[in-house]
Short mmCIF file of C-alpha atoms in Angstrom, two decimals:
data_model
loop_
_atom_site.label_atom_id
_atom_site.label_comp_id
_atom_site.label_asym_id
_atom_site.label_seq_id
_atom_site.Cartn_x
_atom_site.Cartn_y
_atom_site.Cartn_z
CA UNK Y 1 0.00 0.00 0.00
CA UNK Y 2 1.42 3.56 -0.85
CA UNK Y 3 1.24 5.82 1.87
CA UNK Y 4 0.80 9.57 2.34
CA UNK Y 5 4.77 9.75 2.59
CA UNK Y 6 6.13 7.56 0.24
CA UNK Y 7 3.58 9.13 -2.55
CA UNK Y 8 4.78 12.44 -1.94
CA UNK Y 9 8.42 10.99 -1.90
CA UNK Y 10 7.48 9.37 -5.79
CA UNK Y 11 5.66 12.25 -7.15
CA UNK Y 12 8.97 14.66 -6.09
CA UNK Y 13 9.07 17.50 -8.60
CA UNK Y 14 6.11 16.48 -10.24
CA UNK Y 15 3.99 17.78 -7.39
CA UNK Y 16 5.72 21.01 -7.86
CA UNK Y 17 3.49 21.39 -11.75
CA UNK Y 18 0.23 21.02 -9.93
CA UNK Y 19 -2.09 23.43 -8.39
CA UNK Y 20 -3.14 23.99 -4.98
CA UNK Y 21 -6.19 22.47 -5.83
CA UNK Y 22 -4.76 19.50 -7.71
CA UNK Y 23 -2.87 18.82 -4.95
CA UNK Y 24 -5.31 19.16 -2.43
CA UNK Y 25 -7.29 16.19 -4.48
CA UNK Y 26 -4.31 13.83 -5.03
CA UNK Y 27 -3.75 14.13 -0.82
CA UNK Y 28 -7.32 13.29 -0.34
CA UNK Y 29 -7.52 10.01 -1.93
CA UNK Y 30 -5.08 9.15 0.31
CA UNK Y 31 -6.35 10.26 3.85
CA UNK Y 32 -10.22 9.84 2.93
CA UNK Y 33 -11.37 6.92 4.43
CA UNK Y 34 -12.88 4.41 1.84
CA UNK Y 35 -16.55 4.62 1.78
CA UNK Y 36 -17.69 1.60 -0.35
CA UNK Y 37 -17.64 -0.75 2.82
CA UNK Y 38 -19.89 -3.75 4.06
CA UNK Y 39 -20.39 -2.35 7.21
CA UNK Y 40 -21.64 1.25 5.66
CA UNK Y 41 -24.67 1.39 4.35
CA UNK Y 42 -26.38 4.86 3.07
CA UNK Y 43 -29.41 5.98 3.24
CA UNK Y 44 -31.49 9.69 3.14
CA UNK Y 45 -34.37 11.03 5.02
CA UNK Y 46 -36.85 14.16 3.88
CA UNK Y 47 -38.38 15.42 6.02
CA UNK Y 48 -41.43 16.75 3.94
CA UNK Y 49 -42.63 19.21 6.65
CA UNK Y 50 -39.35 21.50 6.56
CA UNK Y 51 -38.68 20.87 2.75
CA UNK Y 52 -42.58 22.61 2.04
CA UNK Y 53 -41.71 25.12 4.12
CA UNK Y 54 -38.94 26.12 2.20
CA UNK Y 55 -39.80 28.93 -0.54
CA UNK Y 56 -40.46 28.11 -4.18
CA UNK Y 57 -37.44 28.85 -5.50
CA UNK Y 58 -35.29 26.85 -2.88
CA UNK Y 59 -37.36 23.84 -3.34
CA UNK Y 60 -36.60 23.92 -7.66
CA UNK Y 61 -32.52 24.90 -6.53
CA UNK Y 62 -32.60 21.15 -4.67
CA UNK Y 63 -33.86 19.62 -8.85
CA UNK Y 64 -31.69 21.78 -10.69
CA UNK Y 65 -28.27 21.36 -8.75
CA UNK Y 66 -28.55 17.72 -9.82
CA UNK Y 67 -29.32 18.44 -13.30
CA UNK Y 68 -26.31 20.90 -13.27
CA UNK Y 69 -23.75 18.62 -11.72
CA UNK Y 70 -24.83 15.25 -13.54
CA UNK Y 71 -25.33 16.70 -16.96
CA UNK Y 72 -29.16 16.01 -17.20
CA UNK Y 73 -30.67 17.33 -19.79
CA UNK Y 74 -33.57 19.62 -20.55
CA UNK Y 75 -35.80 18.00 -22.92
CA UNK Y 76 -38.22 20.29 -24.58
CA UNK Y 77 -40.93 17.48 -25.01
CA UNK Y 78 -41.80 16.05 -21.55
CA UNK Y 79 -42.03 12.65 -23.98
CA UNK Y 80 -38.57 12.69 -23.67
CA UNK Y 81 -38.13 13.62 -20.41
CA UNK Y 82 -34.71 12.94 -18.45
CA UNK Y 83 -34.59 13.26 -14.20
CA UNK Y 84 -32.58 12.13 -11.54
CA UNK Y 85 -34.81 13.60 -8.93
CA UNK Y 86 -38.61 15.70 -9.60
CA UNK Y 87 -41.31 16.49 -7.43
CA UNK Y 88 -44.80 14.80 -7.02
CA UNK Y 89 -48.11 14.91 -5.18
CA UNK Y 90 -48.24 13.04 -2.36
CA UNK Y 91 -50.63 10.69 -3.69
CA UNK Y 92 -48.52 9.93 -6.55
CA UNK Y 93 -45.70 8.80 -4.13
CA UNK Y 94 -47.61 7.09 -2.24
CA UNK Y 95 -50.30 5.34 -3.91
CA UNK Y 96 -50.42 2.75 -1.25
CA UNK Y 97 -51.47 4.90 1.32
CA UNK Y 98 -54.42 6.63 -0.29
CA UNK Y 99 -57.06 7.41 2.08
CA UNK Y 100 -60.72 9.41 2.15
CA UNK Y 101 -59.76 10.19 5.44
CA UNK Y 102 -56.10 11.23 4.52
CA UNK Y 103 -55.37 14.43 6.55
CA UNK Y 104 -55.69 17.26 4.12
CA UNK Y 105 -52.75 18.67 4.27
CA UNK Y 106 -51.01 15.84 2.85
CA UNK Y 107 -52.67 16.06 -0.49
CA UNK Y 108 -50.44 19.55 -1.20
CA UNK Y 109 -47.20 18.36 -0.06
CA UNK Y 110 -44.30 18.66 -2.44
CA UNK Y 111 -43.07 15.12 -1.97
CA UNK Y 112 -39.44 14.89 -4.27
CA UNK Y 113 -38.85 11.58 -5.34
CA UNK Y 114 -35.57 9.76 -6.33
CA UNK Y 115 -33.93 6.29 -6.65
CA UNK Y 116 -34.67 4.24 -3.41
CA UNK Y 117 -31.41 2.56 -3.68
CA UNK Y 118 -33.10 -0.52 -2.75
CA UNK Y 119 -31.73 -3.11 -0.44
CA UNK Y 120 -33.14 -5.81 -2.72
CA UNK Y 121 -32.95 -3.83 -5.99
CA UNK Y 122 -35.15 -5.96 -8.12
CA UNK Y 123 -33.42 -3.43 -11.32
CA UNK Y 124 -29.77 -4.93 -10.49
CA UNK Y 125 -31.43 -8.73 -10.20
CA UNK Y 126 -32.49 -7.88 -14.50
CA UNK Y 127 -29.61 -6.41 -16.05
CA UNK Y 128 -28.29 -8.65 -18.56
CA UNK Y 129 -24.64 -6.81 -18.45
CA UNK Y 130 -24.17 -5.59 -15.09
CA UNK Y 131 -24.25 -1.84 -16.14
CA UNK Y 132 -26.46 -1.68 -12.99
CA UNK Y 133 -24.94 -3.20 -9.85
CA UNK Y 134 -25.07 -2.70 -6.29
CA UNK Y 135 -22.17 -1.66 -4.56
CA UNK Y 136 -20.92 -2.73 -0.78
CA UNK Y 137 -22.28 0.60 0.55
CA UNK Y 138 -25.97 -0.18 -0.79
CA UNK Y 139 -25.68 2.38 -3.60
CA UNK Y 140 -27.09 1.22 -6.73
CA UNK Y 141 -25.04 2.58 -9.23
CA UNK Y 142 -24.63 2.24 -13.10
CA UNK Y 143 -21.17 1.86 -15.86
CA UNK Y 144 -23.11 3.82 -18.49
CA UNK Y 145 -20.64 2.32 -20.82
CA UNK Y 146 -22.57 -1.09 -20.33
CA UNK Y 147 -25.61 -0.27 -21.04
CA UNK Y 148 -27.17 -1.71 -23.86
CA UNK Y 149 -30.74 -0.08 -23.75
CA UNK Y 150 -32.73 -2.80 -23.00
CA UNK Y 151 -34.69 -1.44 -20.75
CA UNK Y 152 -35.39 -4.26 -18.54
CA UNK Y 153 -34.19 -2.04 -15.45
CA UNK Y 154 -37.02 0.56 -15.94
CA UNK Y 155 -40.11 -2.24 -16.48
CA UNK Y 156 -38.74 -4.15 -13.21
CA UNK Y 157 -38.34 -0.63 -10.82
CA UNK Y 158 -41.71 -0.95 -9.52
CA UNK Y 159 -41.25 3.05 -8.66
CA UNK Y 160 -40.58 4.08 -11.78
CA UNK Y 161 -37.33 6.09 -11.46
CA UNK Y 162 -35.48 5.43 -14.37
CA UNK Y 163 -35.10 7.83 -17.17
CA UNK Y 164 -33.86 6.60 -21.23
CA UNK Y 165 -32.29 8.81 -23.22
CA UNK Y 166 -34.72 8.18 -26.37
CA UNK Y 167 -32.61 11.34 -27.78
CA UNK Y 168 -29.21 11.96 -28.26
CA UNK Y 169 -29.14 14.43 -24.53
CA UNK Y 170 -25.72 16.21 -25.44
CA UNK Y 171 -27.47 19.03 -27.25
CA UNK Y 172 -30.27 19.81 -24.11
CA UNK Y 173 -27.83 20.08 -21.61
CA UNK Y 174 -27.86 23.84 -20.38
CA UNK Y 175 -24.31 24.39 -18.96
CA UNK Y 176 -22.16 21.74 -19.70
CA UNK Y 177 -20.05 20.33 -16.55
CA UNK Y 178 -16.55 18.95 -17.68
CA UNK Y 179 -15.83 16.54 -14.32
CA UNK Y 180 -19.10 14.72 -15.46
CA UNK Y 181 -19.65 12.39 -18.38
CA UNK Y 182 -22.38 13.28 -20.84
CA UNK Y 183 -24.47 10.04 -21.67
CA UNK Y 184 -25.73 8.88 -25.35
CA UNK Y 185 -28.78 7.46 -26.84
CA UNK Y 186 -30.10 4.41 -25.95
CA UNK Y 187 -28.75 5.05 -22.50
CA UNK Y 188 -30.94 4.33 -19.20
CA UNK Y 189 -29.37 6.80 -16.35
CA UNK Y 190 -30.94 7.68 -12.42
CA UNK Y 191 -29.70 8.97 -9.65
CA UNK Y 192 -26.13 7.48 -7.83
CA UNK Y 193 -26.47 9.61 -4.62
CA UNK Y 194 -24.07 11.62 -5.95
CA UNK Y 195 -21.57 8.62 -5.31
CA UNK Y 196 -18.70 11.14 -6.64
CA UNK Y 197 -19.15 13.54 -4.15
CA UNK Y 198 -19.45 11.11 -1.22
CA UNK Y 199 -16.33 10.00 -2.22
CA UNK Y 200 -14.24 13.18 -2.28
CA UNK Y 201 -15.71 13.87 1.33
CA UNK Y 202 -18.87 15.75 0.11
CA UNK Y 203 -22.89 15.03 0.68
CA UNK Y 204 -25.33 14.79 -2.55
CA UNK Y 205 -26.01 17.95 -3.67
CA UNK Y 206 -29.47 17.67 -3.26
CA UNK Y 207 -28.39 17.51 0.82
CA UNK Y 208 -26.80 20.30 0.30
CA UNK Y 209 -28.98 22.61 -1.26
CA UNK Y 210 -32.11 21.39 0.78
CA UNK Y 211 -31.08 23.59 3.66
CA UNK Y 212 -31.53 20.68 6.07
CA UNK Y 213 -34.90 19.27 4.85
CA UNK Y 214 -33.05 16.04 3.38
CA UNK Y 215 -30.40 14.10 5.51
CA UNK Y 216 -28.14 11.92 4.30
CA UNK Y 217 -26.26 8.91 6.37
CA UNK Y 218 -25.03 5.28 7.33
CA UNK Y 219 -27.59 3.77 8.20
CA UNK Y 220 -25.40 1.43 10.15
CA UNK Y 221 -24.01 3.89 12.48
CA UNK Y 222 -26.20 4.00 15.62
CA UNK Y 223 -25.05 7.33 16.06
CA UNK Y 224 -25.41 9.16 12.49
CA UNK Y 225 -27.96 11.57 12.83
CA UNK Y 226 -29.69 9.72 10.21
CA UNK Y 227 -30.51 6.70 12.85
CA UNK Y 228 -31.36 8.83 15.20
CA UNK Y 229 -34.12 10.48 13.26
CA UNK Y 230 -35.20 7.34 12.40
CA UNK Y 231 -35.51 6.13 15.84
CA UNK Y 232 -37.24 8.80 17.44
CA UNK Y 233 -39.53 9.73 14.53
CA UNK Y 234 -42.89 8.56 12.57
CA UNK Y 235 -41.50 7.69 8.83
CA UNK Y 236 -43.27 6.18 5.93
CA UNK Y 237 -41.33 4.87 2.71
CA UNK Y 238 -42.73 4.26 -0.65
CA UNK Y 239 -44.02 1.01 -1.43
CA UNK Y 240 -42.14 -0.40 1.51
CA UNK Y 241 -44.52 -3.54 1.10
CA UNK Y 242 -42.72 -4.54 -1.82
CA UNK Y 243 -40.04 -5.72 0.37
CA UNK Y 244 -37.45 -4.17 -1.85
CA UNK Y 245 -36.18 -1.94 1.29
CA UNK Y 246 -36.01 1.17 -0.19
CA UNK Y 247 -32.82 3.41 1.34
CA UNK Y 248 -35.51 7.11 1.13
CA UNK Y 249 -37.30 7.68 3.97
CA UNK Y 250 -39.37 10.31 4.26
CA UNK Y 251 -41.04 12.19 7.86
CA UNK Y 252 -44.35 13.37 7.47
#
């Protein structure tokens, strides 16, 4: 194993030719703790209270900064429509729990939806080429470069959080971001947790621009504040009877 020493030792006058901020990124990968372990496993909460609170414009900052970061692109015909993350009613989130006697304010919540990362990811169980796999950490995550279209992963999500890229999505993509790839036709894509960012030391950017309302965790970790909302708090998840253990919790 190459430590923090002898790399700096190997890289000698090398180093010298990179920025601060090069540097600063080379270091990290050496003193960030790995995060794709057994005994980590992530998970978010939303707490749907604070996030409708929040004014318009925050709540349509926590879509965008994923479409910004991940390249998604802005397809003119909602046909063709490409998200990572969107908003819905509450009774399109949660079908399951449809009630006349639902309390009314309910109805109006803003409810965002995004990949459950499932536990039993019934999407990862149908993928002919393992573009979609599950990592260590629970994250379901995709090798867009394996993906051969199929679609199999969309028909078997059973909440429908898959997007295909029936267009070439290159040309609707508002302000390009160079660290990110761009994705082609024929290409199935969803949301990673921003597995990137969690691994340069960083929360999803949805996290971050939610202003608290979403909290993201190891669920393993009695102590994360993630378990302890979850222990001291009411939470429903969708279509938990599925038994596919979604990762999304939400506090109502």
């Amino acid at each position: 194993m190459i430590t923090r020493r002898r790399f700096l030792i190997m890289a000698g006058s090398a180093i010298t030719a990179l920025t601060a901020t090069q540097v600063e990124k080379v270091l990290a990968a050496f003193t960030s703790p790995p995060i794709n372990r057994k005994d980590i496993k992530w998970g978010m909460v939303i707490d749907l209270k604070k996030f409708n609170e929040l004014p318009q414009a925050k709540r349509r900052r926590v879509y965008q900064i994923c479409k910004e970061i991940h390249n998604v692109p802005e397809m003119p015909n909602p046909k063709d429509r490409v998200e990572w993350i969107w908003p819905a009613t509450f009774e399109q989130a949660f079908p399951n729990l449809k009630d006349e006697y639902l309390e009314e304010h309910l109805k109006w919540l803003e409810v965002p939806i995004l990949c459950n990362h499932c536990e039993n990811a019934p999407c990862v169980k149908v993928c002919p080429t393992n573009a979609t796999w599950q990592r260590d950490d629970g994250i379901v995550t995709m090798d867009y470069h394996r993906c051969i279209g199929c679609r199999y992963c969309m028909a078997a999500c059973p909440y429908g959080m898959r997007s295909f890229n029936w267009k070439d999505p290159r040309p609707f993509i508002k302000k390009l971001n160079t660290e990110y790839e761009t994705r082609t036709k024929g290409v199935v894509e969803k949301c990673t947790f921003c597995v990137r960012r969690l691994e340069s030391g960083k929360e999803p950017a949805c996290v971050e621009a939610s202003e608290g309302a979403f909290i993201f965790g190891n669920l393993n970790a009695l102590e994360s504040e993630v378990s302890k909302i979850l222990r001291e708090n009411f939470y429903i998840r969708r279509k938990a009877d599925l038994g596919t253990e979604p990762k999304v919790y939400y506090l109502i």
